[in-house]
Amino acid sequence: MNYLAKILVFPREGVLDTQGKAVGKALGRIGFSSVKDVKIGKYIQVNLEAKDEKEAETAAEEMCRELLVNDLVEDHSIRIERIVL
Amino acid sequence: MNYLAKILVFPREGVLDTQGKAVGKALGRIGFSSVKDVKIGKYIQVNLEAKDEKEAETAAEEMCRELLVNDLVEDHSIRIERIVL
């Protein structure tokens, strides 16, 4: 079966998010004074084949550990969705 | 009140996603043969002040239009969450 692993990767709490800070300042400068803080991360969507949701999630976790996420400075969350054609 | 605008920005259908293609190939090379396709986008989390959810959403939409999203090649979705302290 086909699954979509929707993976969010974002800077860990306490790690300086320079991109987020820059965008936050830029938003303030163009008039969005209500903005207090911005964090920027990656959104990775993996279309994969697996026999069930559990297997898809295990595979996605492994991908994060081996390639997609730098655990030292990044945190991640995974949501699995079945693709129904 | 404080709200979190959780914004996903990803390449439009039909626009070449070079980053996604590269990561998809890399995953295949290190053994994840079940991967069929990868798409990569941005995850932007804006902490903002607004009087209600509607106002927060309108502000987030404006931010996307004016700075965060390039509508020609990118698509986006917004989810608003109230921050309860």
PDB file of N, CA and C in Angstrom, chain A:
ATOM      1  N   MET A   1       0.819  -1.197   0.000  1.00  0.00           N
ATOM      2  CA  MET A   1       0.000   0.000   0.000  1.00  0.00           C
ATOM      3  C   MET A   1       0.859   1.256   0.000  1.00  0.00           C
ATOM      4  N   ASN A   2       0.263   2.346  -0.426  1.00  0.00           N
ATOM      5  CA  ASN A   2       0.980   3.613  -0.518  1.00  0.00           C
ATOM      6  C   ASN A   2       0.684   4.518   0.668  1.00  0.00           C
ATOM      7  N   TYR A   3       1.750   5.061   1.219  1.00  0.00           N
ATOM      8  CA  TYR A   3       1.573   5.985   2.328  1.00  0.00           C
ATOM      9  C   TYR A   3       2.322   7.281   2.073  1.00  0.00           C
ATOM     10  N   LEU A   4       1.833   8.348   2.694  1.00  0.00           N
ATOM     11  CA  LEU A   4       2.564   9.612   2.713  1.00  0.00           C
ATOM     12  C   LEU A   4       3.084   9.814   4.129  1.00  0.00           C
ATOM     13  N   ALA A   5       4.413   9.980   4.245  1.00  0.00           N
ATOM     14  CA  ALA A   5       4.975  10.349   5.543  1.00  0.00           C
ATOM     15  C   ALA A   5       5.193  11.861   5.504  1.00  0.00           C
ATOM     16  N   LYS A   6       4.474  12.582   6.356  1.00  0.00           N
ATOM     17  CA  LYS A   6       4.606  14.043   6.395  1.00  0.00           C
ATOM     18  C   LYS A   6       5.495  14.403   7.580  1.00  0.00           C
ATOM     19  N   ILE A   7       6.671  14.899   7.264  1.00  0.00           N
ATOM     20  CA  ILE A   7       7.696  15.088   8.291  1.00  0.00           C
ATOM     21  C   ILE A   7       7.995  16.576   8.475  1.00  0.00           C
ATOM     22  N   LEU A   8       7.899  17.039   9.712  1.00  0.00           N
ATOM     23  CA  LEU A   8       8.287  18.418  10.041  1.00  0.00           C
ATOM     24  C   LEU A   8       9.617  18.369  10.777  1.00  0.00           C
ATOM     25  N   VAL A   9      10.563  19.181  10.312  1.00  0.00           N
ATOM     26  CA  VAL A   9      11.871  19.254  10.965  1.00  0.00           C
ATOM     27  C   VAL A   9      12.086  20.705  11.379  1.00  0.00           C
ATOM     28  N   PHE A  10      12.345  20.935  12.672  1.00  0.00           N
ATOM     29  CA  PHE A  10      12.532  22.330  13.086  1.00  0.00           C
ATOM     30  C   PHE A  10      13.655  22.428  14.111  1.00  0.00           C
ATOM     31  N   PRO A  11      14.211  23.634  14.264  1.00  0.00           N
ATOM     32  CA  PRO A  11      15.336  23.818  15.185  1.00  0.00           C
ATOM     33  C   PRO A  11      14.904  23.480  16.605  1.00  0.00           C
ATOM     34  N   ARG A  12      15.781  22.823  17.352  1.00  0.00           N
ATOM     35  CA  ARG A  12      15.467  22.511  18.742  1.00  0.00           C
ATOM     36  C   ARG A  12      15.322  23.783  19.561  1.00  0.00           C
ATOM     37  N   GLU A  13      14.519  23.694  20.606  1.00  0.00           N
ATOM     38  CA  GLU A  13      14.396  24.774  21.577  1.00  0.00           C
ATOM     39  C   GLU A  13      15.797  25.139  22.062  1.00  0.00           C
ATOM     40  N   GLY A  14      16.136  26.425  22.022  1.00  0.00           N
ATOM     41  CA  GLY A  14      17.441  26.842  22.532  1.00  0.00           C
ATOM     42  C   GLY A  14      18.508  26.960  21.461  1.00  0.00           C
ATOM     43  N   VAL A  15      18.236  26.392  20.282  1.00  0.00           N
ATOM     44  CA  VAL A  15      19.182  26.527  19.177  1.00  0.00           C
ATOM     45  C   VAL A  15      18.822  27.784  18.390  1.00  0.00           C
ATOM     46  N   LEU A  16      19.816  28.611  18.091  1.00  0.00           N
ATOM     47  CA  LEU A  16      19.544  29.873  17.401  1.00  0.00           C
ATOM     48  C   LEU A  16      18.996  29.608  15.998  1.00  0.00           C
ATOM     49  N   ASP A  17      17.819  30.164  15.729  1.00  0.00           N
ATOM     50  CA  ASP A  17      17.175  29.981  14.423  1.00  0.00           C
ATOM     51  C   ASP A  17      17.350  31.286  13.638  1.00  0.00           C
ATOM     52  N   THR A  18      18.481  31.412  12.972  1.00  0.00           N
ATOM     53  CA  THR A  18      18.828  32.683  12.302  1.00  0.00           C
ATOM     54  C   THR A  18      17.823  33.021  11.197  1.00  0.00           C
ATOM     55  N   GLN A  19      17.393  32.001  10.470  1.00  0.00           N
ATOM     56  CA  GLN A  19      16.437  32.218   9.393  1.00  0.00           C
ATOM     57  C   GLN A  19      15.115  32.768   9.960  1.00  0.00           C
ATOM     58  N   GLY A  20      14.648  32.136  11.034  1.00  0.00           N
ATOM     59  CA  GLY A  20      13.417  32.578  11.675  1.00  0.00           C
ATOM     60  C   GLY A  20      13.543  34.012  12.187  1.00  0.00           C
ATOM     61  N   LYS A  21      14.669  34.322  12.834  1.00  0.00           N
ATOM     62  CA  LYS A  21      14.881  35.681  13.349  1.00  0.00           C
ATOM     63  C   LYS A  21      14.854  36.691  12.209  1.00  0.00           C
ATOM     64  N   ALA A  22      15.506  36.368  11.092  1.00  0.00           N
ATOM     65  CA  ALA A  22      15.569  37.282   9.951  1.00  0.00           C
ATOM     66  C   ALA A  22      14.175  37.529   9.378  1.00  0.00           C
ATOM     67  N   VAL A  23      13.409  36.451   9.218  1.00  0.00           N
ATOM     68  CA  VAL A  23      12.058  36.607   8.670  1.00  0.00           C
ATOM     69  C   VAL A  23      11.166  37.388   9.643  1.00  0.00           C
ATOM     70  N   GLY A  24      11.312  37.124  10.946  1.00  0.00           N
ATOM     71  CA  GLY A  24      10.552  37.853  11.960  1.00  0.00           C
ATOM     72  C   GLY A  24      10.815  39.347  11.861  1.00  0.00           C
ATOM     73  N   LYS A  25      12.095  39.719  11.737  1.00  0.00           N
ATOM     74  CA  LYS A  25      12.444  41.142  11.613  1.00  0.00           C
ATOM     75  C   LYS A  25      11.883  41.728  10.325  1.00  0.00           C
ATOM     76  N   ALA A  26      11.995  40.987   9.234  1.00  0.00           N
ATOM     77  CA  ALA A  26      11.488  41.471   7.946  1.00  0.00           C
ATOM     78  C   ALA A  26       9.979  41.715   8.016  1.00  0.00           C
ATOM     79  N   LEU A  27       9.244  40.802   8.666  1.00  0.00           N
ATOM     80  CA  LEU A  27       7.792  40.981   8.801  1.00  0.00           C
ATOM     81  C   LEU A  27       7.483  42.244   9.601  1.00  0.00           C
ATOM     82  N   GLY A  28       8.254  42.472  10.675  1.00  0.00           N
ATOM     83  CA  GLY A  28       8.066  43.689  11.475  1.00  0.00           C
ATOM     84  C   GLY A  28       8.298  44.934  10.632  1.00  0.00           C
ATOM     85  N   ARG A  29       9.358  44.902   9.838  1.00  0.00           N
ATOM     86  CA  ARG A  29       9.709  46.077   9.028  1.00  0.00           C
ATOM     87  C   ARG A  29       8.638  46.435   8.006  1.00  0.00           C
ATOM     88  N   ILE A  30       7.961  45.406   7.443  1.00  0.00           N
ATOM     89  CA  ILE A  30       6.941  45.745   6.436  1.00  0.00           C
ATOM     90  C   ILE A  30       5.553  45.925   7.066  1.00  0.00           C
ATOM     91  N   GLY A  31       5.511  46.058   8.388  1.00  0.00           N
ATOM     92  CA  GLY A  31       4.279  46.495   9.028  1.00  0.00           C
ATOM     93  C   GLY A  31       3.533  45.481   9.879  1.00  0.00           C
ATOM     94  N   PHE A  32       4.022  44.258   9.959  1.00  0.00           N
ATOM     95  CA  PHE A  32       3.325  43.262  10.785  1.00  0.00           C
ATOM     96  C   PHE A  32       3.828  43.347  12.226  1.00  0.00           C
ATOM     97  N   SER A  33       3.323  44.367  12.941  1.00  0.00           N
ATOM     98  CA  SER A  33       3.849  44.624  14.285  1.00  0.00           C
ATOM     99  C   SER A  33       3.324  43.617  15.305  1.00  0.00           C
ATOM    100  N   SER A  34       2.333  42.801  14.918  1.00  0.00           N
ATOM    101  CA  SER A  34       1.772  41.837  15.864  1.00  0.00           C
ATOM    102  C   SER A  34       2.620  40.576  15.980  1.00  0.00           C
ATOM    103  N   VAL A  35       3.634  40.463  15.127  1.00  0.00           N
ATOM    104  CA  VAL A  35       4.464  39.249  15.131  1.00  0.00           C
ATOM    105  C   VAL A  35       5.439  39.264  16.304  1.00  0.00           C
ATOM    106  N   LYS A  36       5.432  38.206  17.120  1.00  0.00           N
ATOM    107  CA  LYS A  36       6.317  38.143  18.276  1.00  0.00           C
ATOM    108  C   LYS A  36       7.530  37.260  18.032  1.00  0.00           C
ATOM    109  N   ASP A  37       7.365  36.254  17.201  1.00  0.00           N
ATOM    110  CA  ASP A  37       8.458  35.302  17.025  1.00  0.00           C
ATOM    111  C   ASP A  37       8.184  34.445  15.788  1.00  0.00           C
ATOM    112  N   VAL A  38       9.244  34.076  15.072  1.00  0.00           N
ATOM    113  CA  VAL A  38       9.088  33.203  13.905  1.00  0.00           C
ATOM    114  C   VAL A  38      10.093  32.058  13.988  1.00  0.00           C
ATOM    115  N   LYS A  39       9.631  30.868  13.699  1.00  0.00           N
ATOM    116  CA  LYS A  39      10.532  29.706  13.617  1.00  0.00           C
ATOM    117  C   LYS A  39      10.404  29.118  12.222  1.00  0.00           C
ATOM    118  N   ILE A  40      11.539  28.736  11.651  1.00  0.00           N
ATOM    119  CA  ILE A  40      11.471  28.160  10.314  1.00  0.00           C
ATOM    120  C   ILE A  40      12.112  26.782  10.280  1.00  0.00           C
ATOM    121  N   GLY A  41      11.396  25.863   9.672  1.00  0.00           N
ATOM    122  CA  GLY A  41      11.906  24.509   9.557  1.00  0.00           C
ATOM    123  C   GLY A  41      11.646  23.962   8.166  1.00  0.00           C
ATOM    124  N   LYS A  42      11.806  22.637   8.039  1.00  0.00           N
ATOM    125  CA  LYS A  42      11.575  21.998   6.744  1.00  0.00           C
ATOM    126  C   LYS A  42      10.324  21.137   6.801  1.00  0.00           C
ATOM    127  N   TYR A  43       9.687  21.018   5.655  1.00  0.00           N
ATOM    128  CA  TYR A  43       8.554  20.116   5.528  1.00  0.00           C
ATOM    129  C   TYR A  43       8.931  19.095   4.456  1.00  0.00           C
ATOM    130  N   ILE A  44       8.995  17.832   4.848  1.00  0.00           N
ATOM    131  CA  ILE A  44       9.409  16.784   3.909  1.00  0.00           C
ATOM    132  C   ILE A  44       8.279  15.783   3.757  1.00  0.00           C
ATOM    133  N   GLN A  45       7.852  15.559   2.532  1.00  0.00           N
ATOM    134  CA  GLN A  45       6.750  14.643   2.286  1.00  0.00           C
ATOM    135  C   GLN A  45       7.259  13.461   1.477  1.00  0.00           C
ATOM    136  N   VAL A  46       7.261  12.286   2.105  1.00  0.00           N
ATOM    137  CA  VAL A  46       7.793  11.097   1.449  1.00  0.00           C
ATOM    138  C   VAL A  46       6.654  10.161   1.068  1.00  0.00           C
ATOM    139  N   ASN A  47       6.575   9.863  -0.206  1.00  0.00           N
ATOM    140  CA  ASN A  47       5.602   8.898  -0.715  1.00  0.00           C
ATOM    141  C   ASN A  47       6.292   7.532  -0.724  1.00  0.00           C
ATOM    142  N   LEU A  48       5.773   6.597   0.072  1.00  0.00           N
ATOM    143  CA  LEU A  48       6.461   5.312   0.150  1.00  0.00           C
ATOM    144  C   LEU A  48       5.497   4.134   0.188  1.00  0.00           C
ATOM    145  N   GLU A  49       6.041   2.978  -0.149  1.00  0.00           N
ATOM    146  CA  GLU A  49       5.273   1.739  -0.151  1.00  0.00           C
ATOM    147  C   GLU A  49       5.545   1.006   1.166  1.00  0.00           C
ATOM    148  N   ALA A  50       4.486   0.494   1.795  1.00  0.00           N
ATOM    149  CA  ALA A  50       4.672  -0.261   3.032  1.00  0.00           C
ATOM    150  C   ALA A  50       3.470  -1.172   3.201  1.00  0.00           C
ATOM    151  N   LYS A  51       3.626  -2.237   4.012  1.00  0.00           N
ATOM    152  CA  LYS A  51       2.491  -3.152   4.130  1.00  0.00           C
ATOM    153  C   LYS A  51       1.423  -2.648   5.100  1.00  0.00           C
ATOM    154  N   ASP A  52       1.840  -1.807   6.061  1.00  0.00           N
ATOM    155  CA  ASP A  52       0.844  -1.169   6.923  1.00  0.00           C
ATOM    156  C   ASP A  52       1.401   0.138   7.488  1.00  0.00           C
ATOM    157  N   GLU A  53       0.568   0.815   8.258  1.00  0.00           N
ATOM    158  CA  GLU A  53       0.942   2.132   8.769  1.00  0.00           C
ATOM    159  C   GLU A  53       2.166   2.044   9.685  1.00  0.00           C
ATOM    160  N   LYS A  54       2.200   0.987  10.486  1.00  0.00           N
ATOM    161  CA  LYS A  54       3.319   0.804  11.428  1.00  0.00           C
ATOM    162  C   LYS A  54       4.642   0.717  10.663  1.00  0.00           C
ATOM    163  N   GLU A  55       4.653  -0.073   9.593  1.00  0.00           N
ATOM    164  CA  GLU A  55       5.885  -0.226   8.804  1.00  0.00           C
ATOM    165  C   GLU A  55       6.274   1.092   8.154  1.00  0.00           C
ATOM    166  N   ALA A  56       5.293   1.842   7.668  1.00  0.00           N
ATOM    167  CA  ALA A  56       5.576   3.144   7.051  1.00  0.00           C
ATOM    168  C   ALA A  56       6.197   4.083   8.080  1.00  0.00           C
ATOM    169  N   GLU A  57       5.673   4.057   9.298  1.00  0.00           N
ATOM    170  CA  GLU A  57       6.183   4.957  10.327  1.00  0.00           C
ATOM    171  C   GLU A  57       7.609   4.576  10.727  1.00  0.00           C
ATOM    172  N   THR A  58       7.860   3.271  10.855  1.00  0.00           N
ATOM    173  CA  THR A  58       9.210   2.822  11.206  1.00  0.00           C
ATOM    174  C   THR A  58      10.202   3.240  10.131  1.00  0.00           C
ATOM    175  N   ALA A  59       9.826   3.068   8.858  1.00  0.00           N
ATOM    176  CA  ALA A  59      10.714   3.465   7.762  1.00  0.00           C
ATOM    177  C   ALA A  59      10.985   4.971   7.804  1.00  0.00           C
ATOM    178  N   ALA A  60       9.933   5.758   8.039  1.00  0.00           N
ATOM    179  CA  ALA A  60      10.103   7.218   8.076  1.00  0.00           C
ATOM    180  C   ALA A  60      11.024   7.629   9.223  1.00  0.00           C
ATOM    181  N   GLU A  61      10.865   6.969  10.370  1.00  0.00           N
ATOM    182  CA  GLU A  61      11.732   7.271  11.519  1.00  0.00           C
ATOM    183  C   GLU A  61      13.199   6.991  11.171  1.00  0.00           C
ATOM    184  N   GLU A  62      13.425   5.873  10.481  1.00  0.00           N
ATOM    185  CA  GLU A  62      14.799   5.513  10.082  1.00  0.00           C
ATOM    186  C   GLU A  62      15.371   6.543   9.110  1.00  0.00           C
ATOM    187  N   MET A  63      14.536   6.975   8.139  1.00  0.00           N
ATOM    188  CA  MET A  63      14.995   7.991   7.183  1.00  0.00           C
ATOM    189  C   MET A  63      15.421   9.256   7.915  1.00  0.00           C
ATOM    190  N   CYS A  64      14.629   9.634   8.914  1.00  0.00           N
ATOM    191  CA  CYS A  64      14.962  10.836   9.690  1.00  0.00           C
ATOM    192  C   CYS A  64      16.304  10.651  10.373  1.00  0.00           C
ATOM    193  N   ARG A  65      16.491   9.490  11.005  1.00  0.00           N
ATOM    194  CA  ARG A  65      17.717   9.257  11.763  1.00  0.00           C
ATOM    195  C   ARG A  65      18.927   9.209  10.842  1.00  0.00           C
ATOM    196  N   GLU A  66      18.769   8.582   9.677  1.00  0.00           N
ATOM    197  CA  GLU A  66      19.939   8.360   8.825  1.00  0.00           C
ATOM    198  C   GLU A  66      20.254   9.508   7.874  1.00  0.00           C
ATOM    199  N   LEU A  67      19.246  10.283   7.483  1.00  0.00           N
ATOM    200  CA  LEU A  67      19.540  11.318   6.490  1.00  0.00           C
ATOM    201  C   LEU A  67      18.853  12.669   6.731  1.00  0.00           C
ATOM    202  N   LEU A  68      17.586  12.627   7.094  1.00  0.00           N
ATOM    203  CA  LEU A  68      16.791  13.855   6.991  1.00  0.00           C
ATOM    204  C   LEU A  68      16.953  14.837   8.151  1.00  0.00           C
ATOM    205  N   VAL A  69      17.283  14.300   9.336  1.00  0.00           N
ATOM    206  CA  VAL A  69      17.304  15.159  10.522  1.00  0.00           C
ATOM    207  C   VAL A  69      18.676  15.132  11.193  1.00  0.00           C
ATOM    208  N   ASN A  70      19.146  16.289  11.591  1.00  0.00           N
ATOM    209  CA  ASN A  70      20.350  16.372  12.410  1.00  0.00           C
ATOM    210  C   ASN A  70      19.905  16.490  13.868  1.00  0.00           C
ATOM    211  N   ASP A  71      19.932  15.333  14.559  1.00  0.00           N
ATOM    212  CA  ASP A  71      19.353  15.242  15.903  1.00  0.00           C
ATOM    213  C   ASP A  71      19.983  16.196  16.920  1.00  0.00           C
ATOM    214  N   LEU A  72      21.203  16.608  16.665  1.00  0.00           N
ATOM    215  CA  LEU A  72      21.880  17.509  17.604  1.00  0.00           C
ATOM    216  C   LEU A  72      21.167  18.852  17.707  1.00  0.00           C
ATOM    217  N   VAL A  73      20.732  19.363  16.572  1.00  0.00           N
ATOM    218  CA  VAL A  73      20.152  20.708  16.564  1.00  0.00           C
ATOM    219  C   VAL A  73      18.709  20.754  16.067  1.00  0.00           C
ATOM    220  N   GLU A  74      18.194  19.595  15.612  1.00  0.00           N
ATOM    221  CA  GLU A  74      16.843  19.602  15.065  1.00  0.00           C
ATOM    222  C   GLU A  74      15.930  18.583  15.743  1.00  0.00           C
ATOM    223  N   ASP A  75      14.689  18.947  15.803  1.00  0.00           N
ATOM    224  CA  ASP A  75      13.635  18.110  16.333  1.00  0.00           C
ATOM    225  C   ASP A  75      12.726  17.738  15.168  1.00  0.00           C
ATOM    226  N   HIS A  76      11.960  16.635  15.283  1.00  0.00           N
ATOM    227  CA  HIS A  76      11.062  16.348  14.171  1.00  0.00           C
ATOM    228  C   HIS A  76       9.775  15.685  14.638  1.00  0.00           C
ATOM    229  N   SER A  77       8.770  15.748  13.778  1.00  0.00           N
ATOM    230  CA  SER A  77       7.543  15.012  14.035  1.00  0.00           C
ATOM    231  C   SER A  77       7.078  14.390  12.726  1.00  0.00           C
ATOM    232  N   ILE A  78       6.436  13.227  12.836  1.00  0.00           N
ATOM    233  CA  ILE A  78       6.024  12.468  11.646  1.00  0.00           C
ATOM    234  C   ILE A  78       4.534  12.182  11.704  1.00  0.00           C
ATOM    235  N   ARG A  79       3.837  12.407  10.597  1.00  0.00           N
ATOM    236  CA  ARG A  79       2.446  11.952  10.511  1.00  0.00           C
ATOM    237  C   ARG A  79       2.316  11.075   9.276  1.00  0.00           C
ATOM    238  N   ILE A  80       1.690   9.919   9.445  1.00  0.00           N
ATOM    239  CA  ILE A  80       1.530   8.987   8.335  1.00  0.00           C
ATOM    240  C   ILE A  80       0.103   9.046   7.821  1.00  0.00           C
ATOM    241  N   GLU A  81      -0.046   9.121   6.511  1.00  0.00           N
ATOM    242  CA  GLU A  81      -1.373   9.108   5.902  1.00  0.00           C
ATOM    243  C   GLU A  81      -1.416   8.062   4.811  1.00  0.00           C
ATOM    244  N   ARG A  82      -2.481   7.299   4.776  1.00  0.00           N
ATOM    245  CA  ARG A  82      -2.646   6.322   3.718  1.00  0.00           C
ATOM    246  C   ARG A  82      -3.130   7.036   2.461  1.00  0.00           C
ATOM    247  N   ILE A  83      -2.548   6.673   1.313  1.00  0.00           N
ATOM    248  CA  ILE A  83      -3.022   7.255   0.061  1.00  0.00           C
ATOM    249  C   ILE A  83      -4.064   6.330  -0.541  1.00  0.00           C
ATOM    250  N   VAL A  84      -5.273   6.827  -0.651  1.00  0.00           N
ATOM    251  CA  VAL A  84      -6.327   6.011  -1.259  1.00  0.00           C
ATOM    252  C   VAL A  84      -6.553   6.545  -2.671  1.00  0.00           C
ATOM    253  N   LEU A  85      -6.408   5.670  -3.639  1.00  0.00           N
ATOM    254  CA  LEU A  85      -6.519   6.144  -5.034  1.00  0.00           C
ATOM    255  C   LEU A  85      -7.963   6.083  -5.525  1.00  0.00           C
TER     256      LEU A  85
END
